[in-house]
CSV table of C-alpha atoms in Angstrom, one decimal:
chain,number,residue,atom,x,y,z
A,1418,MET,CA,100.0,93.6,101.0
A,1419,ILE,CA,99.0,90.3,102.1
A,1420,ARG,CA,101.8,87.9,103.3
A,1421,LEU,CA,100.7,83.9,102.2
A,1422,HIS,CA,101.9,81.5,104.5
A,1423,TYR,CA,99.7,78.3,103.4
A,1424,MET,CA,96.9,79.2,104.7
A,1425,PHE,CA,98.2,82.0,107.3
A,1426,VAL,CA,97.6,85.4,105.9
A,1427,PRO,CA,98.1,88.8,107.7
A,1428,LEU,CA,98.9,91.3,106.5
A,1429,PHE,CA,101.2,94.3,106.2
A,1430,ALA,CA,102.9,96.9,104.3
A,1431,GLY,CA,105.7,97.2,102.2
A,1432,SER,CA,106.8,98.3,98.6
A,1433,LEU,CA,107.0,95.9,95.6
A,1434,ILE,CA,109.8,95.9,92.5
A,1435,ALA,CA,108.9,95.4,89.1
A,1436,ALA,CA,107.1,92.4,87.7
A,1437,ALA,CA,108.5,89.4,86.5
A,1438,GLN,CA,107.2,86.2,84.6
A,1439,PRO,CA,104.9,84.1,87.2
A,1440,ALA,CA,104.6,80.5,88.5
A,1441,ARG,CA,102.8,78.1,86.4
A,1442,ALA,CA,101.4,74.6,87.2
A,1443,GLY,CA,99.5,72.6,85.2
A,1444,GLY,CA,99.9,75.3,82.0
A,1445,LYS,CA,97.4,77.7,84.2
A,1446,ALA,CA,99.2,80.6,86.3
A,1447,CYS,CA,99.6,80.1,89.3
A,1448,ILE,CA,101.0,82.6,92.7
A,1449,PRO,CA,104.1,81.6,94.7
A,1450,ALA,CA,103.2,80.3,98.4
A,1451,ALA,CA,104.8,82.4,101.1
A,1452,SER,CA,104.4,85.7,98.8
A,1453,GLU,CA,103.1,89.1,99.6
A,1454,ILE,CA,100.4,89.8,97.9
A,1455,THR,CA,99.1,93.2,96.4
A,1456,LEU,CA,95.8,94.2,94.9
A,1457,HIS,CA,95.5,96.5,92.0
A,1458,ALA,CA,92.7,98.2,90.0
A,1459,THR,CA,93.0,98.7,86.8
A,1460,PRO,CA,90.8,100.0,83.5
A,1461,THR,CA,90.1,96.2,82.0
A,1462,GLY,CA,90.2,94.4,85.2
A,1463,ALA,CA,92.7,93.8,88.3
A,1464,ALA,CA,95.9,92.9,88.4
A,1465,VAL,CA,97.4,90.9,91.6
A,1466,CYS,CA,101.0,90.6,92.3
A,1467,ALA,CA,103.3,88.5,94.3
A,1468,LYS,CA,106.3,88.9,96.1
A,1469,PRO,CA,108.1,85.8,97.1
A,1470,GLU,CA,110.6,86.1,99.5
A,1471,GLY,CA,113.8,86.8,97.9
A,1472,LYS,CA,112.8,86.7,94.2
A,1473,PRO,CA,111.3,89.1,91.8
A,1474,GLU,CA,107.5,90.4,92.2
A,1475,VAL,CA,105.2,88.4,89.7
A,1476,CYS,CA,101.8,90.0,88.6
A,1477,PHE,CA,99.3,88.5,87.0
A,1478,ALA,CA,96.2,90.4,84.9
A,1479,VAL,CA,92.4,89.3,85.5
A,1480,SER,CA,89.5,90.4,84.2
A,1481,PRO,CA,85.7,89.1,84.7
A,1482,THR,CA,86.1,87.7,81.5
A,1483,THR,CA,89.5,86.6,81.6
A,1484,ASP,CA,91.1,83.7,83.4
A,1485,ALA,CA,94.9,85.0,84.8
A,1486,VAL,CA,97.7,86.0,82.9
A,1487,ALA,CA,101.3,87.4,83.0
A,1488,GLY,CA,101.2,91.4,83.5
A,1489,ILE,CA,102.6,94.3,84.8
A,1490,LYS,CA,102.4,96.1,87.7
A,1491,PRO,CA,99.6,99.1,86.9
A,1492,ALA,CA,100.5,102.6,88.1
A,1493,ALA,CA,99.9,103.7,91.4
A,1494,ALA,CA,96.0,105.1,91.7
A,1495,PRO,CA,95.0,108.7,92.4
A,1496,ALA,CA,94.2,109.3,95.8
A,1497,SER,CA,90.8,109.0,96.7
A,1498,ALA,CA,89.0,112.5,98.3
A,1499,PRO,CA,89.6,112.8,102.1
A,1500,ILE,CA,86.4,111.4,104.2
A,1501,ALA,CA,88.3,112.7,107.4
A,1502,ILE,CA,89.8,115.9,109.0
A,1503,THR,CA,93.3,115.0,110.9
A,1504,VAL,CA,93.5,117.2,113.5
A,1505,THR,CA,96.8,119.1,114.4
A,1506,ALA,CA,99.1,118.8,117.2
A,1507,ASP,CA,97.7,122.1,118.5
A,1508,GLY,CA,94.4,120.9,118.6
A,1509,LYS,CA,93.2,122.4,115.6
A,1510,ALA,CA,90.9,120.6,112.9
A,1511,CYS,CA,90.1,122.9,109.3
A,1512,ASN,CA,88.3,121.9,106.6
A,1513,GLY,CA,89.2,124.3,104.3
A,1514,PRO,CA,89.1,127.5,105.5
A,1515,THR,CA,86.8,126.7,109.0
A,1516,CYS,CA,88.8,126.0,111.9
A,1517,LYS,CA,88.0,124.6,115.2
A,1518,THR,CA,90.2,124.3,118.3
A,1519,LEU,CA,89.1,121.2,120.5
A,1520,GLY,CA,88.2,122.3,124.0
A,1521,LYS,CA,90.4,121.7,127.5
A,1522,ARG,CA,88.2,118.5,128.1
A,1523,ALA,CA,89.1,117.1,124.5
A,1524,ALA,CA,92.6,117.8,125.2
A,1525,ALA,CA,93.4,116.6,128.2
A,1526,ALA,CA,91.7,113.5,126.9
A,1527,ILE,CA,93.6,112.7,123.9
A,1528,ALA,CA,97.2,113.9,125.5
A,1529,LYS,CA,96.2,111.4,128.2
A,1530,ALA,CA,95.2,108.2,125.5
A,1531,THR,CA,98.3,109.5,123.7
A,1532,ALA,CA,101.1,109.4,127.0
A,1533,ALA,CA,99.0,105.7,127.5
A,1534,GLU,CA,99.8,105.0,124.3
A,1535,LYS,CA,103.6,105.9,124.0
A,1536,GLN,CA,104.2,103.8,127.3
A,1537,ASN,CA,103.3,101.2,125.9
A,1538,PHE,CA,103.6,101.3,122.3
A,1539,PRO,CA,106.8,103.6,122.2
A,1540,ASP,CA,106.7,103.7,118.1
A,1541,HIS,CA,102.8,104.4,118.1
A,1542,THR,CA,100.5,107.7,117.7
A,1543,VAL,CA,97.2,108.0,118.5
A,1544,PRO,CA,94.8,108.9,115.5
A,1545,VAL,CA,92.9,112.0,115.9
A,1546,LEU,CA,90.7,112.5,113.4
A,1547,ALA,CA,87.0,115.0,113.3
A,1548,THR,CA,84.3,114.5,111.2
A,1549,MET,CA,84.0,117.2,107.7
A,1550,ASP,CA,81.6,119.2,108.8
A,1551,LEU,CA,83.7,119.7,112.3
A,1552,LYS,CA,80.9,118.4,114.9
A,1553,SER,CA,82.7,115.6,116.7
A,1554,VAL,CA,86.6,114.1,116.8
A,1555,VAL,CA,87.2,111.1,117.4
A,1556,PHE,CA,90.4,109.0,119.1
A,1557,GLY,CA,90.4,105.4,120.0
A,1558,ASP,CA,86.9,104.4,121.1
A,1559,ARG,CA,85.9,107.6,122.3
A,1560,MET,CA,83.9,110.9,120.4
A,1561,PHE,CA,83.9,114.7,122.0
A,1562,SER,CA,81.2,117.0,120.7
A,1563,ILE,CA,83.5,120.0,119.5
A,1564,ALA,CA,81.2,122.3,120.3
A,1565,LYS,CA,80.2,121.5,123.5
A,1566,ASP,CA,84.1,119.8,124.6
A,1567,LYS,CA,81.2,117.1,126.2
A,1568,GLU,CA,82.1,112.9,125.2
A,1569,ILE,CA,79.4,111.5,124.1
A,1570,LYS,CA,78.7,108.2,125.4
A,1571,LEU,CA,77.8,105.0,123.0
A,1572,LYS,CA,75.3,102.7,123.2
A,1573,ALA,CA,75.6,99.2,121.1
A,1574,PRO,CA,72.9,98.5,118.6
A,1575,LYS,CA,69.5,96.7,120.7
A,1576,GLU,CA,70.1,94.0,118.4
A,1577,TYR,CA,73.5,93.5,119.9
A,1578,ARG,CA,72.8,94.0,123.5
A,1579,ARG,CA,70.2,91.6,122.8
A,1580,ARG,CA,72.6,88.5,122.3
A,1581,SER,CA,75.2,89.8,124.7
A,1582,ASP,CA,75.5,90.9,128.7
A,1583,LYS,CA,78.8,92.9,128.0
A,1584,PRO,CA,79.2,93.9,124.1
A,1585,GLN,CA,82.6,96.1,124.3
A,1586,LEU,CA,82.8,99.1,122.3
A,1587,GLY,CA,86.2,98.9,119.8
A,1588,THR,CA,87.3,101.5,116.9
A,1589,LEU,CA,85.4,104.5,116.1
A,1590,ASP,CA,85.8,105.4,112.4
A,1591,VAL,CA,84.7,108.5,110.6
A,1592,VAL,CA,83.3,108.5,107.2
A,1593,GLY,CA,82.4,112.3,106.0
A,1594,ASN,CA,80.6,113.9,108.4
A,1595,ALA,CA,78.9,110.4,110.4
A,1596,VAL,CA,80.8,108.4,112.8
A,1597,ILE,CA,80.7,104.3,112.8
A,1598,ALA,CA,80.9,102.3,115.9
A,1599,ASN,CA,82.3,98.8,115.8
A,1600,TRP,CA,81.1,96.8,118.9
A,1601,LEU,CA,82.4,93.3,120.0
A,1602,ASP,CA,81.5,90.4,122.2
A,1603,CYS,CA,84.1,87.6,121.7
A,1604,ALA,CA,87.6,87.0,120.0
A,1605,GLY,CA,85.2,87.6,116.4
A,1606,PRO,CA,83.8,86.4,113.8
A,1607,CYS,CA,81.2,88.8,115.5
A,1608,ALA,CA,82.0,92.7,115.4
A,1609,MET,CA,79.1,94.6,115.0
A,1610,GLY,CA,79.2,98.5,113.2
A,1611,VAL,CA,76.1,100.7,113.2
A,1612,VAL,CA,76.1,104.6,112.7
A,1613,VAL,CA,76.1,107.1,115.2
A,1614,ASP,CA,75.2,110.5,115.1
A,1615,ALA,CA,76.8,113.5,116.1
A,1616,ALA,CA,74.6,113.1,119.2
A,1617,GLY,CA,75.7,109.7,119.6
A,1618,ALA,CA,72.6,108.3,118.9
A,1619,ASN,CA,72.9,105.1,116.5
A,1620,LYS,CA,71.2,105.2,113.0
A,1621,GLY,CA,69.9,101.9,111.6
A,1622,THR,CA,70.3,98.9,112.0
A,1623,TRP,CA,73.6,96.9,112.4
A,1624,PHE,CA,76.4,95.4,110.1
A,1625,ASN,CA,79.4,93.1,110.1
A,1626,ALA,CA,81.9,95.6,111.1
A,1627,GLY,CA,84.5,96.6,108.8
A,1628,THR,CA,86.9,99.2,106.8
A,1629,PRO,CA,84.2,101.5,105.0
A,1630,MET,CA,84.9,102.1,101.7
A,1631,VAL,CA,83.5,105.0,100.2
A,1632,LEU,CA,81.5,105.1,97.1
A,1633,ASP,CA,80.4,107.9,95.9
A,1634,GLY,CA,78.9,110.9,98.1
A,1635,THR,CA,77.9,109.4,101.1
A,1636,ARG,CA,78.0,105.4,100.1
A,1637,VAL,CA,80.5,103.0,101.1
A,1638,ALA,CA,80.8,99.7,101.0
A,1639,ILE,CA,82.3,97.8,104.4
A,1640,ILE,CA,84.6,95.4,103.8
A,1641,PRO,CA,84.7,92.9,106.5
A,1642,SER,CA,87.9,93.1,109.3
A,1643,ASP,CA,87.6,89.9,110.6
A,1644,SER,CA,86.6,87.0,108.7
A,1645,ALA,CA,82.9,87.2,107.7
A,1646,ALA,CA,82.0,86.7,104.5
A,1647,THR,CA,79.4,89.5,103.8
A,1648,ILE,CA,80.3,93.2,102.6
A,1649,THR,CA,77.1,95.9,103.0
A,1650,VAL,CA,76.2,99.1,101.4
A,1651,LEU,CA,74.7,101.6,103.1
A,1652,ASP,CA,74.5,105.5,103.1
A,1653,THR,CA,76.0,106.8,106.3
A,1654,ALA,CA,73.1,110.1,105.9
A,1655,THR,CA,70.3,107.6,106.5
A,1656,ALA,CA,72.0,104.2,107.7
A,1657,LYS,CA,70.1,103.1,104.9
A,1658,GLN,CA,71.3,100.0,103.9
A,1659,PHE,CA,71.3,99.2,100.5
A,1660,GLY,CA,72.2,95.2,100.6
A,1661,ARG,CA,74.5,92.5,101.8
A,1662,ILE,CA,76.9,90.4,99.6
A,1663,GLU,CA,77.8,87.2,100.9
A,1664,LEU,CA,80.9,86.2,98.8
A,1665,SER,CA,81.3,82.6,100.4
A,1666,ASP,CA,78.9,80.6,102.8
A,1667,GLY,CA,82.1,79.7,104.7
A,1668,VAL,CA,85.0,81.5,106.4
A,1669,LEU,CA,86.8,83.9,104.6
A,1670,ASP,CA,91.2,83.5,106.3
A,1671,VAL,CA,91.9,87.4,104.2
A,1672,LEU,CA,89.8,90.2,102.3
A,1673,GLU,CA,91.3,93.1,100.1
A,1674,ALA,CA,89.4,95.3,98.4
A,1675,LYS,CA,89.4,98.2,95.6
A,1676,ARG,CA,87.3,100.5,94.2
A,1677,ALA,CA,87.0,99.1,90.6
A,1678,SER,CA,86.9,101.1,87.5
A,1679,ASP,CA,82.7,101.1,87.3
A,1680,GLY,CA,82.7,102.4,90.4
A,1681,GLY,CA,82.1,99.4,91.9
A,1682,VAL,CA,84.4,96.8,94.4
A,1683,VAL,CA,86.6,94.6,93.0
A,1684,ALA,CA,87.4,91.8,95.9
A,1685,LEU,CA,90.7,89.9,96.7
A,1686,TRP,CA,90.0,87.2,98.8
A,1687,SER,CA,90.9,83.2,99.8
A,1688,ASP,CA,88.2,80.9,101.9
A,1689,ALA,CA,89.6,78.6,104.4
A,1690,SER,CA,87.5,75.6,103.1
A,1691,SER,CA,88.5,76.0,99.9
A,1692,GLN,CA,90.7,72.7,98.1
A,1693,PRO,CA,92.8,73.0,96.4
A,1694,ALA,CA,93.8,76.1,98.2
A,1695,THR,CA,93.0,79.6,95.8
A,1696,TRP,CA,93.1,82.9,95.9
A,1697,LYS,CA,89.7,84.9,94.2
A,1698,VAL,CA,89.3,87.7,92.5
A,1699,SER,CA,85.0,88.9,92.7
A,1700,TRP,CA,83.7,92.2,90.6
A,1701,LEU,CA,80.5,93.4,93.3
A,1702,SER,CA,78.2,96.4,91.2
A,1703,VAL,CA,77.7,98.2,94.3
A,1704,MET,CA,74.5,100.0,92.7
A,1705,ALA,CA,71.9,102.0,95.1
A,1706,THR,CA,69.3,99.0,93.8
A,1707,LYS,CA,71.1,95.8,94.4
A,1708,PRO,CA,74.2,94.8,95.5
A,1709,THR,CA,75.6,91.7,94.1
A,1710,ALA,CA,78.5,89.9,93.1
A,1711,THR,CA,79.0,90.2,89.3
A,1712,ALA,CA,81.9,87.7,88.4
A,1713,THR,CA,84.7,85.4,90.2
A,1714,LYS,CA,88.0,84.4,88.6
A,1715,SER,CA,90.3,82.2,90.6
A,1716,ILE,CA,93.8,81.8,90.5
A,1717,ALA,CA,95.6,78.7,92.3
A,1718,ILE,CA,98.4,78.8,94.5
A,1719,CYS,CA,102.0,77.2,93.6
A,1720,PRO,CA,101.9,73.9,95.0
């Protein structure tokens, strides 16, 4: 969910209530300011639901060929297939009947990281994830070989090292059998991602860092996690990039995306340079041949 305070839009979680009639400005549907915003993919397009503080939720139905109209909040989407193995508290990673137990070095490093996190943030936990082939385990910015019980040292992409003397490793994402390392050298938007194999070697070229969305098989769409406006579609097995989609040539205030009913991506976003302020809903074709944005609809923000 997204809370919109004019053009300041942090992300946070929470639940929503039943839909009500949306506000209208100048005869057109508009999203109330200072609202929690949720994007839903639907069989015919998308639904954008807004929950103003202290008021009922309002929802809008929108499609690639129709403007936003009053709608009903859709049912929850079915859960997607897992893309990572969650390591249990006793240090076991299981994919079906096959299980592996973490070695002493990995277990000690995880315990130390967990203790440090608890000391600074008592309510936080350190997620410990393994690749689906049970070759690698990651937590925070560290990666271990499960079989060798040895930490794997990662290196920034060559392109990044050319432009920065001190690239810093940020988060690690597990996607199937692959790990994506995210690097940065400023407060943003400057983060780069790169696919790494089980030995820690970089595969392919860098891309704008973000949250991986599994499309099918090993293909993923990288949804930018900072204000970059570019979505990259790639194959995690080969690191081949099928293409990049630019939603805007400016800086985004926010971006949320869901799998579309046709297998593509539907994205809800707001451009910092957009005047007047509006939400935009874009439908993206993510076929391997040429990923493109196929349609965009705007929903105004109520004055």
